[in-house]
mmCIF file of C-alpha atoms in Angstrom:
data_model
loop_
_atom_site.group_PDB
_atom_site.id
_atom_site.type_symbol
_atom_site.label_atom_id
_atom_site.label_comp_id
_atom_site.label_asym_id
_atom_site.label_seq_id
_atom_site.Cartn_x
_atom_site.Cartn_y
_atom_site.Cartn_z
ATOM 1 C CA VAL Y 815 -30.890 17.463 -4.459
ATOM 2 C CA LEU Y 816 -33.761 18.894 -6.195
ATOM 3 C CA SER Y 817 -37.142 17.334 -6.220
ATOM 4 C CA CYS Y 818 -40.295 18.083 -8.269
ATOM 5 C CA PRO Y 819 -43.013 20.240 -6.333
ATOM 6 C CA CYS Y 820 -45.707 18.129 -7.096
ATOM 7 C CA CYS Y 821 -44.670 14.565 -6.290
ATOM 8 C CA PHE Y 822 -41.433 15.123 -4.665
ATOM 9 C CA LEU Y 823 -39.573 12.747 -7.100
ATOM 10 C CA THR Y 824 -35.686 13.583 -7.286
ATOM 11 C CA VAL Y 825 -34.840 15.283 -10.405
ATOM 12 C CA CYS Y 826 -31.067 16.297 -9.738
ATOM 13 C CA MET Y 827 -28.394 15.125 -7.325
ATOM 14 C CA ASP Y 828 -25.875 17.816 -7.946
ATOM 15 C CA CYS Y 829 -26.578 21.475 -9.023
ATOM 16 C CA GLN Y 830 -25.586 24.920 -8.571
ATOM 17 C CA GLN Y 831 -27.836 27.767 -7.210
ATOM 18 C CA HIS Y 832 -28.143 30.856 -8.977
ATOM 19 C CA GLU Y 833 -26.476 33.723 -7.380
ATOM 20 C CA ARG Y 834 -29.244 36.388 -7.576
ATOM 21 C CA TYR Y 835 -32.273 34.219 -7.874
ATOM 22 C CA THR Y 836 -32.274 31.818 -4.945
ATOM 23 C CA ASN Y 837 -35.152 29.635 -6.203
ATOM 24 C CA GLN Y 838 -33.182 28.825 -9.311
ATOM 25 C CA TYR Y 839 -30.378 26.193 -9.986
ATOM 26 C CA ARG Y 840 -28.470 24.745 -13.032
ATOM 27 C CA ALA Y 841 -27.275 21.404 -13.538
ATOM 28 C CA MET Y 842 -25.776 19.141 -16.301
ATOM 29 C CA PHE Y 843 -26.670 15.799 -14.800
ATOM 30 C CA VAL Y 844 -30.364 15.111 -14.161
ATOM 31 C CA MET Y 845 -32.764 12.286 -13.705
ATOM 32 C CA ASN Y 846 -36.558 11.472 -13.926
ATOM 33 C CA ILE Y 847 -37.128 14.293 -16.476
ATOM 34 C CA ILE Y 848 -38.498 14.457 -19.726
ATOM 35 C CA VAL Y 849 -37.471 17.092 -22.342
ATOM 36 C CA ARG Y 850 -40.083 18.146 -24.472
ATOM 37 C CA TRP Y 851 -38.427 18.958 -27.980
ATOM 38 C CA ASP Y 852 -41.952 20.056 -29.233
ATOM 39 C CA LEU Y 853 -42.134 22.720 -26.756
ATOM 40 C CA ALA Y 854 -39.421 25.510 -27.588
ATOM 41 C CA LEU Y 855 -39.058 28.655 -25.613
ATOM 42 C CA VAL Y 856 -37.315 31.937 -26.105
ATOM 43 C CA PHE Y 857 -36.678 34.617 -23.823
ATOM 44 C CA ASP Y 858 -39.087 37.526 -24.017
ATOM 45 C CA ARG Y 859 -37.568 40.689 -23.250
ATOM 46 C CA LYS Y 860 -40.654 42.691 -22.378
ATOM 47 C CA LEU Y 861 -41.893 39.851 -20.095
ATOM 48 C CA LYS Y 862 -38.336 39.276 -18.761
ATOM 49 C CA GLN Y 863 -39.118 35.614 -18.807
ATOM 50 C CA LEU Y 864 -39.145 32.582 -21.161
ATOM 51 C CA ALA Y 865 -42.001 32.491 -23.573
ATOM 52 C CA PRO Y 866 -43.369 29.704 -25.962
ATOM 53 C CA LEU Y 867 -41.596 30.046 -29.230
ATOM 54 C CA LYS Y 868 -45.134 29.357 -31.073
ATOM 55 C CA PRO Y 869 -48.478 28.628 -29.655
ATOM 56 C CA SER Y 870 -49.485 25.171 -29.515
ATOM 57 C CA SER Y 871 -52.163 24.275 -32.489
ATOM 58 C CA ASN Y 872 -53.874 21.350 -30.335
ATOM 59 C CA ASP Y 873 -55.279 22.920 -27.454
ATOM 60 C CA GLU Y 874 -57.884 20.312 -26.591
ATOM 61 C CA GLN Y 875 -55.129 17.637 -25.773
ATOM 62 C CA ASN Y 876 -53.411 20.207 -23.447
ATOM 63 C CA ILE Y 877 -52.903 20.266 -19.462
ATOM 64 C CA THR Y 878 -52.525 23.477 -17.668
ATOM 65 C CA HIS Y 879 -50.511 23.135 -14.576
ATOM 66 C CA SER Y 880 -50.534 25.060 -11.469
ATOM 67 C CA ASN Y 881 -47.704 27.121 -12.711
ATOM 68 C CA ASN Y 882 -49.893 28.338 -15.653
ATOM 69 C CA THR Y 883 -47.708 26.170 -18.194
ATOM 70 C CA THR Y 884 -49.826 24.644 -20.924
ATOM 71 C CA ILE Y 885 -48.021 21.139 -21.980
ATOM 72 C CA PRO Y 886 -49.522 18.840 -24.479
ATOM 73 C CA PHE Y 887 -49.799 15.233 -22.747
ATOM 74 C CA GLU Y 888 -49.060 12.005 -24.412
ATOM 75 C CA GLN Y 889 -47.983 12.958 -27.910
ATOM 76 C CA ASP Y 890 -46.999 10.373 -30.572
ATOM 77 C CA GLU Y 891 -43.364 10.058 -30.865
ATOM 78 C CA GLU Y 892 -43.751 10.477 -34.671
ATOM 79 C CA GLU Y 893 -45.721 13.749 -34.334
ATOM 80 C CA ALA Y 894 -43.239 15.158 -31.550
ATOM 81 C CA ARG Y 895 -40.473 14.450 -34.184
ATOM 82 C CA LYS Y 896 -42.127 16.200 -36.876
ATOM 83 C CA GLU Y 897 -42.785 19.263 -34.693
ATOM 84 C CA LYS Y 898 -39.325 19.236 -33.623
ATOM 85 C CA MET Y 899 -37.944 19.464 -37.138
ATOM 86 C CA GLU Y 900 -40.660 22.240 -37.823
ATOM 87 C CA THR Y 901 -39.597 24.378 -34.843
ATOM 88 C CA ARG Y 902 -35.948 23.966 -35.559
ATOM 89 C CA THR Y 903 -36.600 24.890 -39.188
ATOM 90 C CA THR Y 904 -38.728 27.847 -38.272
ATOM 91 C CA ALA Y 905 -36.068 29.087 -35.902
ATOM 92 C CA THR Y 906 -33.452 28.764 -38.205
ATOM 93 C CA SER Y 907 -35.258 30.561 -41.119
ATOM 94 C CA SER Y 908 -36.462 33.472 -39.475
ATOM 95 C CA SER Y 909 -35.145 36.867 -40.331
ATOM 96 C CA ALA Y 910 -34.999 37.995 -36.451
ATOM 97 C CA PRO Y 911 -31.731 38.221 -34.713
ATOM 98 C CA GLU Y 912 -31.005 34.720 -33.423
ATOM 99 C CA GLN Y 913 -31.805 33.881 -29.676
ATOM 100 C CA PRO Y 914 -31.051 30.886 -27.785
ATOM 101 C CA ILE Y 915 -33.735 28.558 -27.791
ATOM 102 C CA TYR Y 916 -34.567 26.510 -24.637
ATOM 103 C CA TYR Y 917 -36.972 23.323 -24.291
ATOM 104 C CA THR Y 918 -39.162 22.538 -21.501
ATOM 105 C CA VAL Y 919 -38.216 19.966 -19.195
ATOM 106 C CA CYS Y 920 -40.901 18.163 -17.096
ATOM 107 C CA CYS Y 921 -40.949 15.538 -14.511
ATOM 108 C CA SER Y 922 -41.178 12.127 -15.808
ATOM 109 C CA ASN Y 923 -43.854 10.903 -13.074
ATOM 110 C CA CYS Y 924 -46.340 13.911 -13.062
ATOM 111 C CA HIS Y 925 -45.271 16.102 -15.975
ATOM 112 C CA THR Y 926 -44.843 19.299 -14.136
ATOM 113 C CA GLN Y 927 -42.545 21.578 -15.755
ATOM 114 C CA VAL Y 928 -39.393 21.827 -13.615
ATOM 115 C CA ALA Y 929 -36.819 23.262 -15.811
ATOM 116 C CA SER Y 930 -35.520 24.547 -19.214
ATOM 117 C CA LEU Y 931 -32.778 22.951 -21.294
ATOM 118 C CA ASP Y 932 -30.346 25.437 -22.957
ATOM 119 C CA ASN Y 933 -29.453 22.920 -25.750
ATOM 120 C CA THR Y 934 -26.466 25.357 -26.772
ATOM 121 C CA GLU Y 935 -24.559 24.783 -23.636
ATOM 122 C CA GLU Y 936 -26.370 21.518 -22.585
ATOM 123 C CA ILE Y 937 -27.428 22.915 -19.168
ATOM 124 C CA TYR Y 938 -30.588 22.519 -17.199
ATOM 125 C CA HIS Y 939 -31.893 25.722 -15.702
ATOM 126 C CA PHE Y 940 -34.330 24.168 -12.715
ATOM 127 C CA TYR Y 941 -36.863 26.683 -11.098
ATOM 128 C CA GLY Y 942 -39.610 26.027 -8.578
ATOM 129 C CA CYS Y 943 -38.226 22.801 -7.439
ATOM 130 C CA LEU Y 944 -37.755 21.674 -3.628
ATOM 131 C CA ALA Y 945 -33.948 21.737 -2.591
ATOM 132 C CA SER Y 946 -32.588 19.732 0.071
ATOM 133 C CA SER Y 947 -28.937 18.967 1.444
#
C-alpha cells in the first residue's frame, strides 16, 4: 500500500517495488490521484531524471512543493485540454529522436507530485511515497 507523503491519503493498493531503487514502485491500478496531462516530462540524460518537456508559461499561478516540483494549480479544463493537444503536437512534430513522454501524477487531496505516468505502457511510477504492508 502506498500513501501520499504529505497528507497520507492512499494512492495505490497493489504495487511492485523497484529492484535497484527501493523508494520507487510501479503500479497499474491507482486511486485518489490526478493525472496532469498539461505537465509532460521526458528523461533528461544529463541529469538522469525526469524533467519538464517545456517550461510553464504561467508562473504566477504555480505552486512549488517541498520536492521543488512546480505544478500549476486549478487550471480550466478547457485550458488543460488545449495545452495537452499543443504538447502532443510539439512532441510528435519535433525533429529530435522520439523519447517516451511521462505525465505528472498528483495526489487528489493535496496536489503533491507522487508519480509519473508512462502513457505508452500505462504504468504509474511512484516515488517518495510512504509504503506499508
